[in-house]
PDB file of C-alpha atoms in Angstrom:
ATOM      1  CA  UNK A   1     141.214 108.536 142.911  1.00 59.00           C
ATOM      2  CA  UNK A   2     137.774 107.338 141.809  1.00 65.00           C
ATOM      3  CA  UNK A   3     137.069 110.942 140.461  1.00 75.00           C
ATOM      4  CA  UNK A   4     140.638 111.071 137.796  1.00 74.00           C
ATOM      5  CA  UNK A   5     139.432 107.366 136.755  1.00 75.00           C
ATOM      6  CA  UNK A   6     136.149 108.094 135.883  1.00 78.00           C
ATOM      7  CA  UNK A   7     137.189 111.801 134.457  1.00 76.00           C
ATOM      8  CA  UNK A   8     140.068 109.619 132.009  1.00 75.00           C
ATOM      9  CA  UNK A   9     136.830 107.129 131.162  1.00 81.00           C
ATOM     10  CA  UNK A  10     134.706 109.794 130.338  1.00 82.00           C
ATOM     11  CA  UNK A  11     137.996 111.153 127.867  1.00 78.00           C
ATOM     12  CA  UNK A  12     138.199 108.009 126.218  1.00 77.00           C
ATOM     13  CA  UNK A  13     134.267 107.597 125.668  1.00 83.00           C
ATOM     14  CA  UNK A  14     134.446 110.726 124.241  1.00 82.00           C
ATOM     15  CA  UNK A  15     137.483 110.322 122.006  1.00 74.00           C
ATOM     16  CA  UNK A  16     135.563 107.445 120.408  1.00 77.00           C
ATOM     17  CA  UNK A  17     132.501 109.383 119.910  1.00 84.00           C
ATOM     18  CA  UNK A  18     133.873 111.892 117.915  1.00 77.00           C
ATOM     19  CA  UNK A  19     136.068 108.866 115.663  1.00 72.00           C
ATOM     20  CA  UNK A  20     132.674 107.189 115.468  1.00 80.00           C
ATOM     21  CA  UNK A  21     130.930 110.368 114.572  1.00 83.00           C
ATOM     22  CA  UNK A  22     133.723 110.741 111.859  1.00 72.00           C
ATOM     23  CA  UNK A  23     133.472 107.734 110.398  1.00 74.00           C
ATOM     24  CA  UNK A  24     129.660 108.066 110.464  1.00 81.00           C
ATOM     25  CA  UNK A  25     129.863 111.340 108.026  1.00 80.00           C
ATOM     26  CA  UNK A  26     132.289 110.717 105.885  1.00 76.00           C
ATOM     27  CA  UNK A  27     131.408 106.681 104.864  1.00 80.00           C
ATOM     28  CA  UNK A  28     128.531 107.158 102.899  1.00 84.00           C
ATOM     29  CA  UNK A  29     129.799 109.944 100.895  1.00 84.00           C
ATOM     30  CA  UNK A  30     132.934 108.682  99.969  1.00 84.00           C
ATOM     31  CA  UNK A  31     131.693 106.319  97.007  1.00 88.00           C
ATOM     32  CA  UNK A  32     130.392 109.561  95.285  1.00 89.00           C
ATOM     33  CA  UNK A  33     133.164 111.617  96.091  1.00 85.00           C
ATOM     34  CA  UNK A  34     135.231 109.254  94.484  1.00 90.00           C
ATOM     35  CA  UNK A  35     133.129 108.643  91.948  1.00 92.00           C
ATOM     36  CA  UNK A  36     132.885 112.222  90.831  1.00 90.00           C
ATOM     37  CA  UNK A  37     137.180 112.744  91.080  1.00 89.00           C
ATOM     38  CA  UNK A  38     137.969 110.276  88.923  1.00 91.00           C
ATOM     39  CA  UNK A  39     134.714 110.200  86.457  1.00 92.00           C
ATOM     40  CA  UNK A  40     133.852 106.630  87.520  1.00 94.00           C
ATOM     41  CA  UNK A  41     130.553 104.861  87.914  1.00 94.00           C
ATOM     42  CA  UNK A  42     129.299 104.435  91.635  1.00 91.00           C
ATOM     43  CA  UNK A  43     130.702 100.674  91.927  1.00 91.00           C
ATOM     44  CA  UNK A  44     133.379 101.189  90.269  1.00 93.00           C
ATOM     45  CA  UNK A  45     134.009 103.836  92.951  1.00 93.00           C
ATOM     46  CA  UNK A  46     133.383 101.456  95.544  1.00 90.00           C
ATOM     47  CA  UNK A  47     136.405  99.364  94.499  1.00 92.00           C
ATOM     48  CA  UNK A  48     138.613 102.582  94.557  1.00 93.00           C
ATOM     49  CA  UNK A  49     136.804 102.964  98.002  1.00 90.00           C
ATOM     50  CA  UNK A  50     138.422  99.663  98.861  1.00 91.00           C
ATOM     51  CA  UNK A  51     141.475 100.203  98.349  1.00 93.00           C
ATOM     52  CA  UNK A  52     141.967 103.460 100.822  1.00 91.00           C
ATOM     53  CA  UNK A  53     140.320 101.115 103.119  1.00 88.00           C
ATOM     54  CA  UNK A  54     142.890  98.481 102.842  1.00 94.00           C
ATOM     55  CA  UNK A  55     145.385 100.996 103.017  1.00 93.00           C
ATOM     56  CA  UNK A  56     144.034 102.390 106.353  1.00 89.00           C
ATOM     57  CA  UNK A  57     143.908  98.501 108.012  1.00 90.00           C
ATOM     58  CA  UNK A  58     147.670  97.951 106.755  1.00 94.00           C
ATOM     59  CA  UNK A  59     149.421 100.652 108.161  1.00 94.00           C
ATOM     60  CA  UNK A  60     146.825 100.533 111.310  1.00 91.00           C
ATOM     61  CA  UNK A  61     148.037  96.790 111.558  1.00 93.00           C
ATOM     62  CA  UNK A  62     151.884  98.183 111.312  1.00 93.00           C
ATOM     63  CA  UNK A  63     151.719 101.084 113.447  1.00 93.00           C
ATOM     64  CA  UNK A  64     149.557  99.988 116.284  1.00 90.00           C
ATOM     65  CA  UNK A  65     152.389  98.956 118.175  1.00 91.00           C
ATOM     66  CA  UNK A  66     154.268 101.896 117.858  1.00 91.00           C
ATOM     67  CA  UNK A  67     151.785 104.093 119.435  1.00 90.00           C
ATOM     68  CA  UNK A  68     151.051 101.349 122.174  1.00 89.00           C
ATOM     69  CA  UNK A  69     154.439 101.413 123.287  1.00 91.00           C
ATOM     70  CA  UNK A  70     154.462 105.429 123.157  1.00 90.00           C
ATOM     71  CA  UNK A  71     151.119 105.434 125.087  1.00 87.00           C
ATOM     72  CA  UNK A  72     152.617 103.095 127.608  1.00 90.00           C
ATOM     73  CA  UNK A  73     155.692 105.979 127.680  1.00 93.00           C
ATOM     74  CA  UNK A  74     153.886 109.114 127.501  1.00 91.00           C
ATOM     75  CA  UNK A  75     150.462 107.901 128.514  1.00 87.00           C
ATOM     76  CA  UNK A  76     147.149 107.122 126.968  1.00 82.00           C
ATOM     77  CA  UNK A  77     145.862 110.955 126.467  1.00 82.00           C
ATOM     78  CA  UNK A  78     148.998 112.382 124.728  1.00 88.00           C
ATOM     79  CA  UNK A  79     148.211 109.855 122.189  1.00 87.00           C
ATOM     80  CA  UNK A  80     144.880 109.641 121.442  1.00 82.00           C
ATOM     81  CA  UNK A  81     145.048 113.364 121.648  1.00 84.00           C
ATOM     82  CA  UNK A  82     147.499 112.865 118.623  1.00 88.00           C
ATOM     83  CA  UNK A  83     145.260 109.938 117.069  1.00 86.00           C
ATOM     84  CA  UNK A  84     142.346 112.816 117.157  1.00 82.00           C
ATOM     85  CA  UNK A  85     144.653 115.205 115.605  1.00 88.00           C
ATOM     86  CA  UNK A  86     145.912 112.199 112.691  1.00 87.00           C
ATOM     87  CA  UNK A  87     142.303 111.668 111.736  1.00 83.00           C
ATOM     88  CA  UNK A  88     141.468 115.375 111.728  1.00 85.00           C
ATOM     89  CA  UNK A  89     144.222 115.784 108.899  1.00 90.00           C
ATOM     90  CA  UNK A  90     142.365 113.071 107.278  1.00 86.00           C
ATOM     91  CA  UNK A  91     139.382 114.838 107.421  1.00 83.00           C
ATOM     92  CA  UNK A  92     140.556 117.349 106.171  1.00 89.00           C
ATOM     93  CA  UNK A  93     142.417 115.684 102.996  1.00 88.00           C
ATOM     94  CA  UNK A  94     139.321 114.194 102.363  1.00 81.00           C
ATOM     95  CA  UNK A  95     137.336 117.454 102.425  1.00 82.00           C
ATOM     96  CA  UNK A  96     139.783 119.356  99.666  1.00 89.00           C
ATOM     97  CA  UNK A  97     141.630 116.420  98.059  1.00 87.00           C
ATOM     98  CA  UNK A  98     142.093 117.897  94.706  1.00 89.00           C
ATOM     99  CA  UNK A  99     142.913 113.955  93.396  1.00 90.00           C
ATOM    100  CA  UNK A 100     142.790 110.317  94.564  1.00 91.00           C
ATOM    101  CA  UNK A 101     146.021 109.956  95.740  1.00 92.00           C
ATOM    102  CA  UNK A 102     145.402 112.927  98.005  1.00 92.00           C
ATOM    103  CA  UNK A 103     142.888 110.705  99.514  1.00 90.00           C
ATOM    104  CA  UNK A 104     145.210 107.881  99.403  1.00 91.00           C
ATOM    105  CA  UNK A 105     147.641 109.665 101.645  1.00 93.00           C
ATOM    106  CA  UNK A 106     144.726 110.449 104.468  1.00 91.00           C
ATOM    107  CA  UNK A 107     143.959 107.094 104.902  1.00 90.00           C
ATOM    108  CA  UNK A 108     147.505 106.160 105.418  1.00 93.00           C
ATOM    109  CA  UNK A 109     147.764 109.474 108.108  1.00 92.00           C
ATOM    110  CA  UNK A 110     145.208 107.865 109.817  1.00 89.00           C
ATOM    111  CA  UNK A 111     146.079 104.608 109.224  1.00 90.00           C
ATOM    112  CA  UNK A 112     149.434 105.632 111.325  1.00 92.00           C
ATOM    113  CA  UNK A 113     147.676 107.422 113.809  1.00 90.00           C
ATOM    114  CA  UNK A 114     144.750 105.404 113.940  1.00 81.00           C
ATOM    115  CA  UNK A 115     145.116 103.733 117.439  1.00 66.00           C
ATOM    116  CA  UNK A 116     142.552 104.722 119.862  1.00 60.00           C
ATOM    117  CA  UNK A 117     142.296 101.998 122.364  1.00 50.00           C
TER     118      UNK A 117
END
């Protein structure tokens, strides 16, 4: 019993390492990537920046809920399996994201998948 709790700790621990690792790569490049798709300066950027971060809080806020009460049905690896899988498809947008609403809609992917607790 000890050994599947500490084995689903070590999961989770995990899980957030690689969001944290995410977020650590792709926050202090985002300004210029911005900045260089829509031919902005570097604060202006930032306020663009803003926005896809609002975006990800709102529909984190909204769909939190729906994946607690799916975790609490399916259990807590099936969905933060899926939350992995959300933010890699954000990754990914933001990687080839030919314009800004193309970023836009990554932030709201992971915004939806986004719970990981």
């Amino acid at each position: 019993m000890a050994n599947k709790r500490n084995a689903a700790i070590g999961f989770i621990f995990i899980t957030l390492l690689i969001d944290v690792i995410g977020f650590g790569i792709i926050i202090p490049v985002m300004p210029q990537l911005i900045a260089d798709m829509k031919q902005v300066d570097i604060s202006t950027a930032a306020k663009y920046g803003s926005y896809l971060t609002v975006a990800y809080a709102v529909t984190q806020f909204v769909f939190a809920p729906v994946l607690g009460s799916l975790s609490d049905k399916y259990g807590r690896r099936p969905v933060l399996l899926f939350s992995l899988f959300g933010f890699g498809i954000d990754y990914l947008f933001l990687a080839l994201a030919p314009a800004y609403s193309w970023l836009f809609a990554g932030r709201i992917i992971a915004g939806i998948t986004g719970g990981k607790l």
